[in-house]
């Protein structure tokens, strides 16, 4: 079956390719970008949050809506609403996001000329947060591998019994599922740190992932509360969330700033060794270090307040595409080539 998500008054300015292929998350499982059709394929949750269905998202030429092909039927009206909500979150289809894009482009001529300003994200805050953890202290290839391993694990721990049975019957050990939810990770006593380390090669990140899941289970973080915050323009609310994230064991400024960028708070740049490399090579900041990075990014990007992170990200994507070609045209098998080992020496 097919669903349509109206783009509203900004349909003429929306570019599917640029809305997706601007952040490494689009390369991470279970996302699959298809260059030939400029479409995105992945599983999305249904209303009960336990079952998932595969969907393909595209933007028909000159049409004021996104087309979502649901490769499963039938689904309820509640399921349809939840799918549309997830697609809207990933591609930032909202009045607040459109306002941010327009205000940023007024400040940044390159972003305006190239139609940039949307940062791709996941259908849920939890997935964004876990993927932010996967970026720390490792190569980009390993980040990709860990995300894929978690999606291979998901059918085994699914709360939907039919999905687990299908997995057991399958002769293929390479069946990608959805990204695990916090409920799935906490539902089984045998899914502990040692199990995640063995099955997904996530190392010390296992403890952080499970701690994040526990924070959701305890109600300290809630997807519905965060969804409301994402449509807010109150900087105090964003700062409150940032401070709450910092209190989670193992969550440092890099992870928290990356998560806040996904939420829609762009004043904090997720700074790590890649940021230092970028400032040295692009801005001539040869003395940039972990000790000076805060001062250096303020000097360069402060004029774009409150969109400092967007300005940094536009530069980073332009640099990558000058070196590797358009990210949207890369085959998935070559994603790991995009950058040298990064996020090493980040503070978490």
XYZ file of C-alpha atoms in Angstrom:
348
model
C 0.000 0.000 0.000
C 1.003 3.649 -0.409
C 0.902 6.587 1.992
C 1.467 10.260 1.219
C 3.082 12.837 3.475
C 2.221 16.373 2.387
C 5.157 18.780 2.177
C 2.919 21.826 2.465
C 4.061 25.269 1.518
C 7.725 24.302 1.339
C 7.258 21.507 -1.249
C 9.044 23.568 -3.907
C 12.142 23.881 -1.715
C 12.325 20.287 -0.511
C 15.040 18.074 -2.025
C 14.838 14.409 -0.998
C 18.433 13.676 -1.957
C 19.811 16.584 0.083
C 17.445 15.936 2.992
C 18.786 12.381 3.395
C 22.396 12.301 2.231
C 23.875 14.899 4.570
C 24.738 12.951 7.720
C 26.535 9.666 8.289
C 23.410 8.260 9.916
C 21.860 7.712 6.478
C 24.648 5.211 5.785
C 24.060 3.295 9.024
C 21.787 0.246 9.189
C 18.927 -0.256 8.839
C 18.851 2.685 6.410
C 19.406 1.853 2.741
C 19.695 4.734 0.291
C 19.090 3.692 -3.326
C 20.983 6.091 -5.634
C 19.273 4.986 -8.846
C 15.788 5.934 -7.585
C 16.776 8.524 -4.969
C 14.731 6.665 -2.406
C 15.265 5.492 1.168
C 14.337 2.019 2.367
C 14.199 0.793 5.962
C 11.855 -0.807 8.542
C 9.586 1.451 10.607
C 7.645 0.658 13.777
C 3.900 0.198 13.838
C 1.586 1.693 16.457
C 2.135 -1.130 18.959
C 5.906 -0.352 18.853
C 6.710 -4.092 18.729
C 6.097 -4.847 15.044
C 7.936 -3.286 12.116
C 7.270 -3.093 8.397
C 9.669 -2.304 5.553
C 8.963 0.948 3.730
C 10.427 2.824 0.768
C 10.311 6.638 0.840
C 10.591 8.752 -2.295
C 9.668 12.194 -3.603
C 7.840 11.995 -6.952
C 9.091 14.720 -9.287
C 7.110 17.973 -9.076
C 4.653 16.535 -6.524
C 3.894 18.273 -3.199
C 4.182 15.103 -1.121
C 6.460 12.235 -0.163
C 5.389 8.783 -1.290
C 5.786 5.997 1.265
C 5.401 2.471 -0.039
C 4.552 0.091 2.792
C 5.643 -3.414 1.861
C 3.074 -5.051 4.098
C -0.697 -5.079 4.360
C -3.070 -4.528 5.863
C -2.150 -1.914 8.464
C -4.470 0.152 10.645
C -5.086 3.895 10.510
C -3.102 4.165 13.754
C -0.191 2.381 12.056
C -0.406 4.787 9.122
C -0.240 7.803 11.454
C 2.815 6.421 13.269
C 4.625 5.693 9.999
C 3.980 9.233 8.736
C 5.223 10.633 12.054
C 8.482 8.674 11.801
C 9.088 9.756 8.201
C 8.390 13.355 9.172
C 10.950 13.134 11.960
C 13.671 11.597 9.796
C 13.333 14.213 7.055
C 12.392 17.123 9.360
C 9.015 17.851 7.813
C 7.597 20.399 10.248
C 7.001 24.129 10.500
C 9.753 24.468 13.094
C 12.307 22.642 10.949
C 11.368 24.642 7.870
C 11.702 27.875 9.823
C 15.165 26.811 11.004
C 16.237 26.006 7.444
C 15.059 29.364 6.115
C 16.651 31.378 8.932
C 19.941 29.504 8.578
C 20.022 29.966 4.816
C 19.542 33.710 5.272
C 22.813 33.712 7.246
C 24.754 31.223 5.145
C 25.024 31.934 1.408
C 26.476 28.522 0.476
C 23.672 26.699 2.283
C 21.129 28.898 0.501
C 22.668 28.356 -2.945
C 22.905 24.592 -2.455
C 19.607 24.052 -0.647
C 21.217 22.757 2.562
C 20.120 23.014 6.177
C 18.317 19.794 7.047
C 20.246 17.221 9.062
C 18.988 13.680 8.503
C 18.081 11.776 11.643
C 16.471 8.521 12.785
C 12.765 7.797 13.292
C 13.306 7.820 17.070
C 15.376 9.728 19.594
C 16.614 6.442 21.075
C 18.096 5.317 17.756
C 19.804 8.691 17.309
C 21.252 8.485 20.808
C 22.603 4.939 20.399
C 24.133 5.771 17.021
C 25.804 8.786 18.608
C 27.390 6.398 21.105
C 28.582 4.204 18.227
C 30.562 7.133 16.787
C 32.957 7.374 19.732
C 36.597 6.316 19.707
C 36.607 4.148 16.602
C 36.848 4.151 12.823
C 33.836 5.002 10.689
C 33.865 1.431 9.351
C 33.471 0.056 12.849
C 30.593 2.462 13.550
C 28.870 1.085 10.446
C 29.601 -2.508 11.482
C 28.247 -2.019 15.013
C 24.992 -0.495 13.733
C 24.553 -3.385 11.320
C 25.225 -5.923 14.087
C 22.544 -4.349 16.292
C 20.052 -4.613 13.422
C 21.015 -8.251 12.897
C 20.368 -8.795 16.606
C 16.947 -7.107 16.613
C 14.890 -10.008 15.142
C 16.278 -12.281 17.868
C 15.074 -10.001 20.670
C 11.897 -8.673 19.037
C 8.892 -8.455 21.352
C 6.785 -9.550 18.388
C 6.732 -13.350 18.670
C 6.017 -13.762 14.960
C 9.195 -11.901 14.086
C 11.280 -14.124 16.361
C 9.699 -17.264 14.922
C 10.363 -16.077 11.383
C 13.967 -15.434 12.332
C 14.351 -18.943 13.762
C 12.886 -20.487 10.591
C 15.077 -18.426 8.292
C 18.107 -20.156 6.814
C 19.806 -16.814 6.301
C 21.899 -15.547 9.206
C 22.220 -12.141 7.529
C 18.619 -10.926 7.903
C 18.647 -7.233 8.841
C 15.897 -6.217 11.239
C 14.922 -2.818 12.566
C 17.130 -0.910 14.978
C 16.511 -2.320 18.490
C 14.225 -0.363 20.789
C 15.049 0.201 24.444
C 12.203 -2.117 25.391
C 13.671 -4.940 23.310
C 17.126 -4.503 24.789
C 15.769 -4.716 28.349
C 13.166 -7.437 27.780
C 15.519 -10.408 28.012
C 17.757 -11.192 30.971
C 20.395 -12.693 28.712
C 20.866 -9.419 26.801
C 23.532 -7.984 29.085
C 26.827 -6.204 28.511
C 28.735 -9.409 27.746
C 26.107 -10.538 25.260
C 26.083 -7.212 23.384
C 29.867 -7.147 23.291
C 30.007 -10.687 21.885
C 27.129 -10.342 19.395
C 27.646 -6.767 18.230
C 31.313 -6.000 19.004
C 30.322 -2.749 20.699
C 32.952 -2.982 23.436
C 32.586 -0.602 26.370
C 29.623 1.020 24.557
C 27.424 -1.881 25.695
C 27.191 -0.440 29.196
C 26.279 2.995 27.847
C 23.614 1.606 25.535
C 21.974 -0.384 28.342
C 22.224 2.575 30.721
C 20.424 4.731 28.143
C 17.729 2.060 27.776
C 17.312 1.971 31.556
C 16.938 5.759 31.629
C 13.978 5.377 29.254
C 12.527 2.518 31.289
C 12.648 4.648 34.430
C 10.820 7.469 32.662
C 13.685 9.955 32.936
C 13.640 10.219 29.134
C 10.469 9.842 27.071
C 10.031 9.914 23.312
C 6.758 11.871 23.548
C 8.328 14.578 25.727
C 11.302 14.865 23.379
C 8.982 15.063 20.355
C 7.336 18.138 21.899
C 10.732 19.649 22.675
C 11.813 19.167 19.062
C 9.074 21.568 17.976
C 10.022 24.126 20.616
C 12.203 27.192 20.218
C 12.912 27.565 23.922
C 16.710 27.366 24.462
C 16.176 26.728 28.187
C 14.349 23.457 27.452
C 17.143 22.304 25.160
C 19.766 23.133 27.757
C 17.793 21.177 30.364
C 17.829 18.102 28.110
C 21.560 18.527 27.429
C 22.327 18.622 31.158
C 20.111 15.575 31.743
C 22.006 13.635 29.064
C 25.343 14.605 30.606
C 24.260 12.941 33.844
C 23.964 9.537 32.143
C 27.091 7.555 32.947
C 29.529 7.651 30.048
C 27.788 10.449 28.155
C 30.289 13.223 27.463
C 30.041 16.485 25.507
C 30.603 14.861 22.083
C 27.767 12.319 22.390
C 25.407 14.818 24.007
C 26.113 17.524 21.433
C 25.565 15.070 18.588
C 22.245 14.021 20.121
C 21.229 17.654 20.579
C 21.976 18.323 16.910
C 19.560 15.513 16.045
C 16.942 17.014 18.360
C 17.263 20.349 16.565
C 19.484 22.348 18.913
C 22.371 23.589 16.772
C 24.403 25.792 19.101
C 26.763 23.044 20.305
C 29.158 21.541 17.761
C 30.035 17.862 18.428
C 33.802 18.393 18.573
C 36.312 15.572 18.269
C 39.504 14.726 16.395
C 37.695 15.121 13.075
C 36.702 18.670 14.023
C 40.322 19.475 14.876
C 41.473 18.027 11.537
C 38.831 20.056 9.686
C 39.767 23.339 11.366
C 43.444 22.763 10.645
C 42.976 21.865 6.984
C 40.097 24.167 6.038
C 40.547 27.147 8.365
C 44.307 27.081 8.882
C 44.023 26.595 12.649
C 47.297 24.681 12.886
C 47.473 25.037 16.672
C 43.940 23.740 17.234
C 43.790 21.091 19.963
C 41.422 19.578 22.516
C 42.331 22.482 24.767
C 41.543 25.212 22.198
C 38.716 23.651 20.183
C 35.965 25.465 22.093
C 37.510 28.880 21.472
C 38.325 28.048 17.849
C 34.813 26.908 16.872
C 33.307 29.974 18.554
C 35.647 32.237 16.611
C 34.727 30.613 13.288
C 31.069 29.686 13.716
C 29.814 32.055 16.405
C 28.461 34.453 13.767
C 25.910 31.800 12.769
C 24.301 31.616 16.222
C 21.959 29.758 16.870
C 22.948 27.534 13.922
C 26.676 27.043 14.545
C 26.431 23.285 14.121
C 24.606 23.584 10.781
C 27.353 25.869 9.463
C 30.027 23.391 10.548
C 28.116 20.477 9.055
C 27.649 22.197 5.684
C 31.420 22.718 5.507
C 32.143 19.122 6.475
C 29.779 17.672 3.864
C 31.163 19.976 1.163
C 34.695 18.886 2.080
C 33.785 15.191 1.892
C 32.005 15.598 -1.432
C 34.927 17.512 -2.933
C 37.123 14.561 -2.001
C 34.852 11.561 -2.575
C 32.119 12.825 -4.911
C 28.419 13.174 -4.120
C 27.561 11.077 -1.080
C 24.154 10.292 -2.587
C 25.792 8.493 -5.514
C 28.050 6.227 -3.468
C 27.321 2.520 -3.286
C 26.769 1.192 0.230
C 29.818 -1.068 -0.102
C 32.000 2.063 -0.266
C 30.575 3.971 2.689
C 33.454 2.969 4.931
C 35.855 4.845 2.623
C 34.318 8.247 3.309
C 36.791 9.311 5.962
C 39.866 8.165 7.783
C 39.480 6.830 11.345
C 37.617 9.510 13.258
C 36.007 10.301 16.565
C 39.184 9.008 18.177
C 40.081 10.917 21.307
C 36.573 12.318 21.613
C 35.489 12.649 25.218
C 32.309 10.652 24.725
